[in-house]
Amino acid sequence: MNQRPAPTTFRRAAQEAGPSGLTPAGLQAETVLRRRRFLVLVLNLGTLALLLAGVARVLGAGGWSVADVVIFIAFLFGAPWTVLGFWNAAIGLWLLHGKADGLAEVAPFAADGEQAVPLTLRTAVLMTLRNEDPARAFRRLKVVKDSLDATGEGAWFDYFVLSDTNDPAVAAAEEQLAAAWARELGDPARLTYRRRDDNAGFKAGNLRDFCERWGERYELMLPLDADSVMAGETILGMARMMQAHPKLGILQSLVVGMPSRSAFARIFQFGMRHGMRPYTMGSAWWGGDCGPFWGHNALVRIAPFREHCHLPVLPGGPPLGGAVMSHDQVEATLMRRAGYEVRVLPVEGGSWEENPPTMLEFAKRDLRWCLGNLQYLKLLDIPGLKPMSRFQLVWAILMFLGLPAWTLMIALLPLKVFEDRAIADYPAVLAAGLYLLFLAMYLSPKLAGFADILLTQGGVARYGGKARFLVSAAIELVFSFLQGAVSSFRTTLFMIGLAFGRAEIGWNGQARDAHALSFATAFAGLWPHLLFGAWLFVTLGIMAPAVLIWSLPLTAGYVLAIPFAMLTAAPACGAWLARRGLCGIPEDFDLPPVLVAIRDEEAA
């Protein structure tokens, strides 16, 4: 192993870099990004205008009613996210298969990660915990350390376990594991365990405390969640990219799911695996230096983060006031405001996380994100933000505002059918065409991802062969419609409660292992979906059975929510999929060494 480097400070590194402490990255000309963003703006506005014109033609048949106006406004809120998703996926697929080297246009810094240059930046690897399974978390962090040590550059990395745990039994277990690992390392400076008495500021406050206490010792930090895993070669490559380009403030890896015994997680991450790659490539092409930050599995330059990314306490009481919950995107905009670039490396490999094992656990995480994103409403007036950064905050808000908009449109469907029953020249062909077109656009990130695998040489072989891949894709498409209906309606109910000041969302440990859901548990969480679905099915079944049949991709999830949640949580269902190799990701068929090490640790 390399000799342990002496402590340095960012101030000294900044002085060595030049008077401003910032060397221009020289990655892309601003005019290039402006042209790309203008093109994407034109494509999105043009597509949205055509869709709105078609919807207006359908709604206005026979004259405009109050329901027509409400549906049109709801569509205006709900459609932009889908339209942008379509164009991101289309651009991403073009970059992956229509360009000689699409990655170079998106991540021109990526090649620096392959250079075998000596590392000179010290990095703190941070794992943030709050009432998580300590043994599980420490196993993952140890495996990350072993993988980094295997690169020969492990001496440049120290490890911090930053706990906000308030459960005395869990805290005691964390302390015992940290002490045992420190003795094993034989160097107390390599591992620091710290537990706060409270979780002020949630995860952002936890990281802020680290930056204030230990940040001067390191140039970079790598935040990891309790379920995060990264390969040493991936971390080392990203550190070299940060070293080569001091203007990179945040470098986000493309995080994918780990193999899971849960059917829900297995199917969900199969779809996410394909949808994310073209989508992220496309968005990075025009987002450029205003990229995303997901709060973990990313390298962050500590000094500008500490000095410029301090989050405000939002005015007013809960639920929208107080500490910012979805801190990561705000930190990304503040880092960009400070003159540093935020980039995503849209290459899968070496960066993993675990997904929620059941629909109900997924909903808990989703609602926390919903509340956090809606807090951005109070942050839109932050002075000095780049226009692109301000757009990112607006877009994060619209991601969740669009969900109740779709629910409202579906809720008004029976009324619209009743109003239009006597229109002789109703544009049924146009309505059906718009409906099918929009479903295709909604699915476009997944479809682009499936096309990417089919077009890539050896792509389907990584998923167990073409037959398995196509069957898995069909399963996932059905899953996405059912899950989409459940998530949209649950988010709608949450936002209705939010409007009346009712939202009990906190930051706590999450269930990460596969487990069954009883009927009582599923019914308690999903009976409103069943009631809403029953009303739709009864009214549409009586007035317009044909419309009911056409609506099934969007409405079946309501009435099937309870059995769907129970089936996808059942361990037997996950085992059945695994035995047949269905909805498996490449790691299910060829487990990387770092994940092999975790499996062996857990088996032991």
Coordinates of C-alpha atoms in Angstrom, one line a residue:
M1 CA 0.0 0.0 0.0
N2 CA 1.1 3.5 -0.7
Q3 CA 2.6 5.5 2.2
R4 CA -0.1 7.5 4.0
P5 CA -0.2 11.1 2.6
A6 CA 0.3 14.0 4.9
P7 CA -2.8 16.1 5.7
T8 CA -3.4 19.1 3.5
T9 CA -6.0 21.8 3.3
F10 CA -8.0 23.1 0.4
R11 CA -6.6 26.5 1.0
R12 CA -3.1 25.3 0.1
A13 CA -4.4 23.5 -2.9
A14 CA -6.3 26.6 -4.0
Q15 CA -3.1 28.7 -3.7
E16 CA -1.2 26.2 -5.8
A17 CA -4.0 26.3 -8.5
G18 CA -3.7 30.0 -9.0
P19 CA -4.9 33.4 -7.6
S20 CA -8.6 32.5 -8.0
G21 CA -8.2 29.0 -6.7
L22 CA -10.0 27.8 -9.8
T23 CA -8.6 26.4 -13.0
P24 CA -11.0 26.5 -15.9
A25 CA -12.2 23.0 -16.7
G26 CA -12.3 23.8 -20.5
L27 CA -14.9 21.0 -21.0
Q28 CA -17.3 22.8 -23.2
A29 CA -17.8 26.2 -24.7
E30 CA -20.8 28.0 -23.2
T31 CA -22.1 28.7 -26.7
V32 CA -22.4 24.9 -27.3
L33 CA -24.5 24.4 -24.2
R34 CA -26.6 27.4 -25.1
R35 CA -27.4 26.0 -28.5
R36 CA -28.2 22.6 -27.1
R37 CA -30.5 24.1 -24.5
F38 CA -32.3 26.3 -27.1
L39 CA -32.8 23.3 -29.3
V40 CA -34.3 21.3 -26.4
L41 CA -36.5 24.2 -25.5
V42 CA -37.9 24.5 -29.0
L43 CA -38.5 20.7 -29.3
N44 CA -40.3 20.6 -26.0
L45 CA -42.4 23.8 -26.5
G46 CA -43.3 22.7 -30.0
T47 CA -44.3 19.2 -28.9
L48 CA -46.3 20.5 -26.0
A49 CA -48.1 23.0 -28.2
L50 CA -49.1 20.3 -30.7
L51 CA -50.4 18.1 -27.8
L52 CA -52.3 21.0 -26.3
A53 CA -53.9 21.8 -29.7
G54 CA -55.0 18.3 -30.0
V55 CA -56.4 18.1 -26.5
A56 CA -58.2 21.4 -27.0
R57 CA -59.8 20.1 -30.1
V58 CA -61.0 17.0 -28.3
L59 CA -62.2 18.8 -25.2
G60 CA -63.9 21.6 -27.1
A61 CA -66.0 19.3 -29.2
G62 CA -69.6 20.4 -28.3
G63 CA -68.4 23.5 -26.4
W64 CA -66.3 24.0 -23.4
S65 CA -67.6 23.1 -19.9
V66 CA -66.0 23.7 -16.5
A67 CA -64.7 20.1 -16.6
D68 CA -63.1 20.7 -19.9
V69 CA -61.3 23.8 -18.6
V70 CA -60.1 21.9 -15.5
I71 CA -58.8 18.9 -17.5
F72 CA -57.0 21.2 -19.9
I73 CA -55.2 23.1 -17.1
A74 CA -54.4 19.7 -15.4
F75 CA -52.9 18.5 -18.7
L76 CA -50.8 21.6 -18.9
F77 CA -49.3 20.8 -15.5
G78 CA -49.0 17.1 -16.1
A79 CA -47.7 16.9 -19.7
P80 CA -44.3 18.8 -19.6
W81 CA -42.6 16.2 -17.5
T82 CA -43.6 13.4 -20.0
V83 CA -42.6 15.5 -23.0
L84 CA -39.1 16.3 -21.6
G85 CA -38.7 12.6 -20.7
F86 CA -39.4 11.7 -24.3
W87 CA -36.9 14.1 -25.7
N88 CA -34.2 13.2 -23.1
A89 CA -34.7 9.5 -24.0
A90 CA -34.6 10.2 -27.8
I91 CA -31.5 12.3 -27.5
G92 CA -29.9 9.8 -25.3
L93 CA -30.6 6.9 -27.6
W94 CA -29.2 9.0 -30.5
L95 CA -26.0 9.7 -28.5
L96 CA -25.6 6.0 -27.6
H97 CA -26.2 4.6 -31.1
G98 CA -26.2 7.4 -33.6
K99 CA -23.0 9.1 -32.7
A100 CA -19.4 7.7 -33.0
D101 CA -18.6 8.8 -29.5
G102 CA -21.7 10.2 -27.8
L103 CA -20.1 9.9 -24.3
A104 CA -17.4 12.4 -25.3
E105 CA -20.1 15.0 -26.0
V106 CA -21.8 14.4 -22.7
A107 CA -18.8 13.7 -20.4
P108 CA -15.6 15.0 -22.0
F109 CA -13.9 14.7 -18.6
A110 CA -14.5 10.9 -18.4
A111 CA -11.3 10.0 -20.2
D112 CA -9.3 11.4 -17.4
G113 CA -10.5 8.7 -15.1
E114 CA -8.6 6.2 -17.2
Q115 CA -5.3 8.0 -16.9
A116 CA -2.9 6.2 -14.5
V117 CA -1.7 9.4 -12.9
P118 CA -0.7 9.5 -9.2
L119 CA -3.6 10.6 -6.9
T120 CA -2.9 13.8 -4.9
L121 CA -6.3 14.6 -3.4
R122 CA -7.4 13.2 -0.1
T123 CA -11.0 12.0 0.1
A124 CA -13.2 11.3 3.1
V125 CA -15.6 8.4 2.5
L126 CA -18.7 9.2 4.6
M127 CA -21.6 6.8 5.5
T128 CA -24.6 8.6 7.0
L129 CA -26.8 6.5 9.3
R130 CA -30.0 6.9 11.2
N131 CA -31.4 3.9 13.0
E132 CA -30.2 1.6 10.2
D133 CA -29.0 -2.0 10.6
P134 CA -25.4 -1.3 11.9
A135 CA -23.9 -4.7 10.8
R136 CA -25.3 -4.3 7.3
A137 CA -24.0 -0.7 7.0
F138 CA -20.5 -1.5 8.3
R139 CA -20.2 -4.5 6.1
R140 CA -20.8 -2.3 3.0
L141 CA -18.3 0.3 4.1
K142 CA -15.7 -2.3 4.8
V143 CA -16.1 -3.8 1.4
V144 CA -15.8 -0.3 -0.2
K145 CA -12.5 0.2 1.8
D146 CA -11.1 -3.2 0.7
S147 CA -12.0 -2.4 -2.9
L148 CA -10.2 0.9 -2.7
D149 CA -7.2 -0.6 -1.0
A150 CA -7.0 -3.2 -3.9
T151 CA -6.4 -0.3 -6.3
G152 CA -3.1 0.6 -4.6
E153 CA -4.4 4.1 -3.8
G154 CA -6.2 3.3 -0.6
A155 CA -4.0 5.5 1.5
W156 CA -5.6 8.6 0.1
F157 CA -9.0 7.7 1.6
D158 CA -10.3 7.9 5.2
Y159 CA -13.6 6.7 6.5
F160 CA -16.3 8.4 8.6
V161 CA -19.5 6.9 10.0
L162 CA -21.7 9.8 10.7
S163 CA -24.6 8.7 12.9
D164 CA -27.8 10.5 13.7
T165 CA -29.2 7.4 15.4
N166 CA -31.5 8.0 18.4
D167 CA -32.3 4.4 19.2
P168 CA -30.1 3.4 22.2
A169 CA -29.7 -0.2 21.2
V170 CA -28.8 0.6 17.6
A171 CA -26.4 3.3 18.8
A172 CA -24.7 0.8 21.1
A173 CA -24.2 -1.6 18.3
E174 CA -22.8 1.1 16.0
E175 CA -20.2 2.1 18.7
Q176 CA -19.2 -1.6 19.2
L177 CA -18.7 -2.2 15.5
A178 CA -16.8 1.1 15.0
A179 CA -14.5 0.3 17.9
A180 CA -13.9 -3.3 16.7
W181 CA -13.1 -2.0 13.1
A182 CA -10.7 0.7 14.5
R183 CA -8.8 -2.0 16.4
E184 CA -8.7 -4.1 13.2
L185 CA -7.3 -1.2 11.2
G186 CA -4.6 -0.4 13.8
D187 CA -4.7 3.3 12.8
P188 CA -7.4 5.3 14.6
A189 CA -7.1 8.2 12.1
R190 CA -8.4 6.0 9.3
L191 CA -11.9 5.6 10.9
T192 CA -13.9 8.2 12.7
Y193 CA -17.3 7.4 14.3
R194 CA -19.4 10.3 15.4
R195 CA -23.0 10.3 16.7
R196 CA -25.1 13.5 17.0
D197 CA -27.7 13.8 19.8
D198 CA -30.3 14.9 17.3
N199 CA -30.6 15.0 13.5
A200 CA -30.9 18.8 13.1
G201 CA -31.0 19.6 9.4
F202 CA -31.5 15.9 8.6
K203 CA -28.9 14.4 6.3
A204 CA -27.7 17.8 5.1
G205 CA -27.1 18.8 8.7
N206 CA -25.2 15.6 9.2
L207 CA -22.9 16.4 6.3
R208 CA -22.6 20.1 7.3
D209 CA -21.4 19.0 10.7
F210 CA -18.7 16.9 9.1
C211 CA -17.5 19.7 6.9
E212 CA -17.2 22.1 9.8
R213 CA -15.3 19.7 12.0
W214 CA -13.1 17.7 9.6
G215 CA -13.5 19.3 6.2
E216 CA -10.1 21.2 6.3
R217 CA -8.3 17.9 6.2
Y218 CA -9.7 16.7 2.9
E219 CA -10.2 18.0 -0.7
L220 CA -13.1 15.7 -1.5
M221 CA -15.9 13.8 0.2
L222 CA -17.8 10.8 -1.0
P223 CA -21.2 10.6 0.8
L224 CA -22.7 7.1 0.9
D225 CA -26.1 6.1 2.2
A226 CA -26.5 3.0 4.4
D227 CA -27.5 1.0 1.3
S228 CA -24.7 2.4 -1.0
V229 CA -21.9 0.5 -2.5
M230 CA -19.2 1.6 -4.9
A231 CA -16.3 -0.2 -6.5
G232 CA -12.8 1.1 -5.7
E233 CA -11.9 1.5 -9.4
T234 CA -15.0 3.6 -10.0
I235 CA -14.2 5.9 -7.0
L236 CA -10.5 6.1 -8.0
G237 CA -11.5 7.0 -11.6
M238 CA -13.9 9.7 -10.5
A239 CA -11.2 11.1 -8.1
R240 CA -8.8 11.4 -11.0
M241 CA -11.4 13.3 -13.0
M242 CA -11.9 15.7 -10.1
Q243 CA -8.1 16.1 -9.8
A244 CA -7.8 16.8 -13.5
H245 CA -10.5 19.4 -13.5
P246 CA -10.5 21.6 -10.3
K247 CA -13.6 23.4 -11.5
L248 CA -15.7 20.2 -11.0
G249 CA -17.5 20.8 -7.8
I250 CA -19.7 17.7 -7.8
L251 CA -19.3 14.6 -9.9
Q252 CA -22.4 12.3 -9.7
S253 CA -22.1 8.6 -10.6
L254 CA -24.9 6.8 -12.3
V255 CA -26.4 4.8 -9.4
V256 CA -28.1 1.5 -10.3
G257 CA -29.9 -1.1 -8.2
M258 CA -28.3 -4.1 -6.5
P259 CA -29.5 -7.7 -6.9
S260 CA -32.5 -8.2 -4.7
R261 CA -34.6 -11.1 -3.4
S262 CA -37.7 -8.8 -3.4
A263 CA -39.9 -9.1 -6.5
F264 CA -40.9 -5.4 -6.2
A265 CA -37.3 -4.2 -6.1
R266 CA -36.2 -6.6 -8.8
I267 CA -38.9 -5.5 -11.3
F268 CA -38.6 -1.9 -10.4
Q269 CA -34.8 -1.7 -10.8
F270 CA -34.9 -3.7 -14.1
G271 CA -37.0 -0.9 -15.6
M272 CA -35.0 1.9 -14.0
R273 CA -31.8 0.3 -15.3
H274 CA -32.9 0.8 -18.9
G275 CA -34.8 4.0 -18.5
M276 CA -32.0 5.9 -16.6
R277 CA -29.2 5.4 -19.1
P278 CA -30.7 7.0 -22.3
Y279 CA -32.5 9.6 -20.1
T280 CA -29.4 10.6 -18.2
M281 CA -27.3 10.7 -21.4
G282 CA -29.9 12.9 -23.0
S283 CA -30.3 15.3 -20.0
A284 CA -26.6 15.5 -19.5
W285 CA -26.1 16.5 -23.2
W286 CA -27.9 19.8 -22.7
G287 CA -27.8 20.1 -18.9
G288 CA -24.0 20.0 -19.0
D289 CA -22.4 21.9 -16.1
C290 CA -25.8 22.2 -14.2
G291 CA -26.1 18.5 -13.7
P292 CA -27.9 16.6 -11.0
F293 CA -26.8 15.7 -7.5
W294 CA -28.6 12.8 -5.8
G295 CA -26.9 13.2 -2.4
H296 CA -24.9 10.0 -2.4
N297 CA -22.5 8.0 -4.6
A298 CA -21.0 11.3 -5.7
L299 CA -17.7 13.1 -5.2
V300 CA -18.0 16.6 -3.8
R301 CA -15.3 19.2 -3.5
I302 CA -15.4 20.1 0.2
A303 CA -14.2 23.7 0.4
P304 CA -16.7 25.3 -2.0
F305 CA -19.4 23.0 -0.6
R306 CA -18.7 24.2 2.9
E307 CA -18.4 27.8 2.0
H308 CA -21.2 28.2 -0.6
C309 CA -23.7 25.3 -0.1
H310 CA -25.1 26.1 3.3
L311 CA -28.9 25.5 3.2
P312 CA -31.2 28.1 4.7
V313 CA -33.9 27.3 7.2
L314 CA -37.1 27.8 5.4
P315 CA -39.6 30.3 7.0
G316 CA -42.9 29.2 8.4
G317 CA -43.9 26.1 10.3
P318 CA -44.1 22.5 9.1
P319 CA -44.7 20.8 6.8
L320 CA -43.0 23.2 4.2
G321 CA -41.1 25.3 6.7
G322 CA -37.9 24.4 8.6
A323 CA -35.0 22.3 7.4
V324 CA -34.7 21.4 3.7
M325 CA -35.4 17.7 3.2
S326 CA -34.4 17.2 -0.4
H327 CA -31.1 19.0 0.1
D328 CA -29.1 17.6 -2.8
Q329 CA -30.6 19.5 -5.7
V330 CA -30.4 22.8 -3.8
E331 CA -26.8 22.1 -3.0
A332 CA -26.1 21.5 -6.7
T333 CA -27.6 24.8 -7.7
L334 CA -25.5 26.6 -5.0
M335 CA -22.4 24.9 -6.1
R336 CA -23.0 26.0 -9.6
R337 CA -23.7 29.6 -8.4
A338 CA -20.3 29.5 -6.8
G339 CA -18.7 29.0 -10.2
Y340 CA -18.1 25.2 -9.9
E341 CA -19.5 22.7 -12.3
V342 CA -21.9 19.9 -11.3
R343 CA -21.6 17.0 -13.7
V344 CA -23.1 13.5 -14.0
L345 CA -21.1 10.5 -15.3
P346 CA -23.8 8.7 -17.3
V347 CA -21.9 5.4 -17.4
E348 CA -23.3 2.4 -15.5
G349 CA -20.8 0.3 -13.5
G350 CA -19.4 0.3 -10.0
S351 CA -22.1 2.4 -8.3
W352 CA -25.1 0.7 -6.6
E353 CA -27.9 1.2 -4.1
E354 CA -30.7 -0.9 -2.8
N355 CA -34.3 -0.1 -3.7
P356 CA -37.3 -0.4 -1.4
P357 CA -38.5 -4.0 -1.1
T358 CA -42.2 -3.3 -1.1
M359 CA -44.7 -0.8 -2.5
L360 CA -45.4 0.6 0.9
E361 CA -41.7 1.2 1.7
F362 CA -41.3 2.8 -1.8
A363 CA -44.2 5.1 -1.0
K364 CA -42.6 6.3 2.2
R365 CA -39.4 7.3 0.4
D366 CA -41.4 8.8 -2.5
L367 CA -43.5 11.0 -0.1
R368 CA -40.4 12.3 1.6
W369 CA -39.0 13.3 -1.8
C370 CA -42.4 14.9 -2.6
L371 CA -42.3 17.1 0.5
G372 CA -38.7 18.0 0.0
N373 CA -39.2 19.0 -3.6
L374 CA -42.3 21.1 -2.8
Q375 CA -40.1 23.0 -0.3
Y376 CA -38.3 24.4 -3.3
L377 CA -41.3 26.7 -3.8
K378 CA -39.7 28.7 -1.0
L379 CA -36.3 28.7 -2.6
L380 CA -37.0 29.9 -6.1
D381 CA -36.0 33.4 -5.2
I382 CA -32.5 32.5 -4.1
P383 CA -30.4 35.4 -5.6
G384 CA -27.7 34.7 -8.1
L385 CA -28.7 31.2 -9.4
K386 CA -28.0 30.3 -13.0
P387 CA -31.2 30.3 -15.1
M388 CA -30.6 26.5 -15.7
S389 CA -30.3 25.9 -12.0
R390 CA -33.6 27.8 -11.3
F391 CA -35.2 25.7 -14.0
Q392 CA -34.0 22.5 -12.2
L393 CA -35.8 23.6 -9.1
V394 CA -39.0 24.4 -11.0
W395 CA -38.7 21.0 -12.8
A396 CA -38.3 19.2 -9.5
I397 CA -41.5 20.8 -8.2
L398 CA -43.4 20.0 -11.4
M399 CA -42.4 16.3 -11.1
F400 CA -44.8 16.0 -8.2
L401 CA -47.3 18.7 -9.0
G402 CA -48.0 16.7 -12.2
L403 CA -49.2 13.6 -10.3
P404 CA -52.3 15.1 -8.7
A405 CA -53.0 16.7 -12.1
W406 CA -53.2 13.3 -13.8
T407 CA -55.3 12.0 -10.9
L408 CA -57.7 14.9 -11.4
M409 CA -58.0 14.2 -15.1
I410 CA -58.8 10.5 -14.4
A411 CA -61.3 11.4 -11.7
L412 CA -63.1 13.7 -14.1
L413 CA -63.3 11.0 -16.8
P414 CA -66.8 9.7 -15.9
L415 CA -68.1 13.3 -15.9
K416 CA -66.5 14.0 -19.3
V417 CA -68.0 10.8 -20.7
F418 CA -71.4 11.9 -19.4
E419 CA -71.1 15.3 -20.9
D420 CA -70.0 14.1 -24.3
R421 CA -72.5 11.2 -24.7
A422 CA -74.7 13.3 -27.0
I423 CA -72.1 14.8 -29.3
A424 CA -72.7 13.4 -32.8
D425 CA -69.3 14.4 -34.4
Y426 CA -67.1 13.6 -31.4
P427 CA -63.4 13.3 -32.6
A428 CA -63.0 9.7 -31.4
V429 CA -60.1 8.9 -33.7
L430 CA -58.2 12.0 -32.6
A431 CA -58.8 11.3 -28.9
A432 CA -57.7 7.6 -29.3
G433 CA -54.6 8.8 -31.3
L434 CA -53.6 11.3 -28.6
Y435 CA -54.1 8.8 -25.9
L436 CA -51.9 6.2 -27.5
L437 CA -49.3 8.8 -28.5
F438 CA -49.1 10.0 -24.9
L439 CA -48.8 6.5 -23.5
A440 CA -45.9 5.9 -25.8
M441 CA -44.2 9.1 -24.7
Y442 CA -44.8 8.2 -21.1
L443 CA -43.0 4.9 -21.7
S444 CA -40.4 6.4 -24.0
P445 CA -37.5 6.3 -21.4
K446 CA -38.1 2.6 -20.8
L447 CA -38.6 1.8 -24.5
A448 CA -35.4 3.7 -25.3
G449 CA -33.6 1.7 -22.7
F450 CA -35.0 -1.6 -24.1
A451 CA -33.9 -0.5 -27.6
D452 CA -30.4 0.4 -26.2
I453 CA -29.9 -3.1 -24.9
L454 CA -31.2 -4.8 -28.1
L455 CA -29.0 -2.6 -30.3
T456 CA -25.9 -3.0 -28.2
Q457 CA -23.7 -6.0 -29.1
G458 CA -23.9 -8.5 -26.4
G459 CA -26.5 -6.4 -24.6
V460 CA -29.2 -9.0 -24.1
A461 CA -26.6 -11.7 -23.2
R462 CA -25.9 -9.6 -20.0
Y463 CA -29.6 -10.1 -19.1
G464 CA -29.7 -13.9 -19.6
G465 CA -30.5 -13.9 -23.3
K466 CA -33.1 -12.3 -25.6
A467 CA -36.1 -14.5 -24.6
R468 CA -35.6 -13.7 -20.9
F469 CA -35.0 -10.0 -21.7
L470 CA -38.2 -9.6 -23.8
V471 CA -40.4 -11.5 -21.2
S472 CA -38.9 -9.4 -18.4
A473 CA -39.5 -6.2 -20.4
A474 CA -43.2 -7.2 -20.8
I475 CA -43.5 -7.9 -17.1
E476 CA -41.9 -4.5 -16.3
L477 CA -44.2 -2.6 -18.6
V478 CA -47.3 -4.0 -16.8
F479 CA -45.6 -3.3 -13.5
S480 CA -44.9 0.3 -14.4
F481 CA -48.6 1.0 -15.2
L482 CA -49.8 -0.6 -12.0
Q483 CA -47.2 1.1 -9.9
G484 CA -47.7 4.4 -11.6
A485 CA -51.4 4.5 -10.7
V486 CA -50.7 3.6 -7.1
S487 CA -47.9 6.1 -6.7
S488 CA -49.8 8.9 -8.4
F489 CA -52.9 8.5 -6.2
R490 CA -50.9 8.1 -3.0
T491 CA -49.0 11.3 -3.8
T492 CA -52.3 13.1 -4.6
L493 CA -53.7 12.1 -1.2
F494 CA -50.5 13.3 0.5
M495 CA -50.6 16.6 -1.2
I496 CA -54.2 17.2 -0.3
G497 CA -53.2 16.6 3.3
L498 CA -50.2 18.9 2.8
A499 CA -52.6 21.7 1.7
F500 CA -54.2 21.4 5.1
G501 CA -50.9 21.3 7.0
R502 CA -51.0 17.5 7.6
A503 CA -47.8 15.7 6.7
E504 CA -45.9 13.4 9.1
I505 CA -42.7 12.8 7.2
G506 CA -39.4 12.3 9.0
W507 CA -35.9 10.9 8.3
N508 CA -35.5 7.5 9.8
G509 CA -34.1 4.0 9.0
Q510 CA -35.7 2.1 6.2
A511 CA -36.6 -1.5 5.7
R512 CA -34.3 -2.9 3.1
D513 CA -34.8 -6.7 3.2
A514 CA -37.5 -8.5 1.3
H515 CA -40.5 -9.3 3.5
A516 CA -44.2 -10.2 2.9
L517 CA -47.1 -7.9 3.4
S518 CA -50.2 -9.2 5.1
F519 CA -53.6 -8.4 3.7
A520 CA -54.4 -6.2 6.8
T521 CA -51.2 -4.1 6.2
A522 CA -51.8 -3.7 2.5
F523 CA -55.5 -2.9 3.0
A524 CA -54.7 -0.3 5.7
G525 CA -52.3 1.5 3.3
L526 CA -54.2 1.1 0.0
W527 CA -57.9 1.0 0.7
P528 CA -58.4 4.6 -0.7
H529 CA -57.0 3.3 -4.0
L530 CA -59.5 0.5 -4.1
L531 CA -62.4 2.9 -3.3
F532 CA -61.3 5.3 -6.0
G533 CA -60.9 2.5 -8.5
A534 CA -64.2 1.0 -7.7
W535 CA -66.0 4.3 -8.4
L536 CA -64.3 4.6 -11.7
F537 CA -65.0 1.0 -12.8
V538 CA -68.7 1.2 -11.8
T539 CA -69.4 4.6 -13.4
L540 CA -67.5 3.9 -16.6
G541 CA -68.7 0.3 -16.8
I542 CA -72.3 1.6 -16.8
M543 CA -71.9 4.6 -19.0
A544 CA -69.1 3.6 -21.4
P545 CA -67.6 0.1 -21.2
A546 CA -65.4 0.8 -24.2
V547 CA -63.8 3.8 -22.4
L548 CA -63.2 1.6 -19.3
I549 CA -61.3 -0.9 -21.4
W550 CA -59.2 1.8 -23.0
S551 CA -58.5 3.3 -19.6
L552 CA -57.2 0.1 -18.1
P553 CA -53.4 1.0 -18.4
L554 CA -54.1 4.0 -16.2
T555 CA -56.9 2.7 -13.9
A556 CA -56.3 -1.0 -13.3
G557 CA -53.7 -0.1 -10.7
Y558 CA -56.3 1.4 -8.4
V559 CA -58.4 -1.8 -8.0
L560 CA -55.4 -4.1 -8.1
A561 CA -53.3 -2.1 -5.6
I562 CA -53.8 -4.4 -2.7
P563 CA -53.1 -7.8 -4.4
F564 CA -50.4 -6.1 -6.5
A565 CA -48.6 -4.9 -3.3
M566 CA -48.9 -8.3 -1.6
L567 CA -47.8 -10.3 -4.7
T568 CA -44.7 -8.1 -5.4
A569 CA -43.7 -8.3 -1.7
A570 CA -44.1 -12.0 -1.4
P571 CA -40.7 -13.8 -1.0
A572 CA -42.0 -16.7 -3.1
C573 CA -42.7 -14.3 -6.0
G574 CA -39.2 -13.0 -5.8
A575 CA -37.7 -16.5 -5.6
W576 CA -39.8 -17.6 -8.6
L577 CA -38.5 -14.7 -10.7
A578 CA -34.9 -15.4 -9.6
R579 CA -35.1 -19.1 -10.5
R580 CA -36.2 -18.3 -14.0
G581 CA -33.8 -15.4 -14.4
L582 CA -36.7 -12.9 -15.1
C583 CA -36.3 -9.2 -14.5
G584 CA -32.7 -9.8 -13.6
I585 CA -30.0 -7.1 -14.0
P586 CA -26.5 -7.9 -15.3
E587 CA -25.3 -8.3 -11.7
D588 CA -27.7 -11.1 -11.2
F589 CA -25.9 -13.1 -14.0
D590 CA -22.4 -11.9 -13.4
L591 CA -21.8 -10.6 -9.8
P592 CA -18.9 -8.0 -9.7
P593 CA -16.2 -8.7 -7.1
V594 CA -17.3 -5.9 -4.7
L595 CA -20.8 -7.4 -4.6
V596 CA -19.4 -10.9 -4.2
A597 CA -17.6 -9.7 -1.2
I598 CA -20.8 -8.3 0.3
R599 CA -22.6 -11.6 -0.4
D600 CA -19.8 -13.6 1.2
E601 CA -19.7 -11.3 4.3
E602 CA -23.5 -11.7 4.7
A603 CA -23.3 -15.5 4.3
A604 CA -20.5 -15.6 7.0

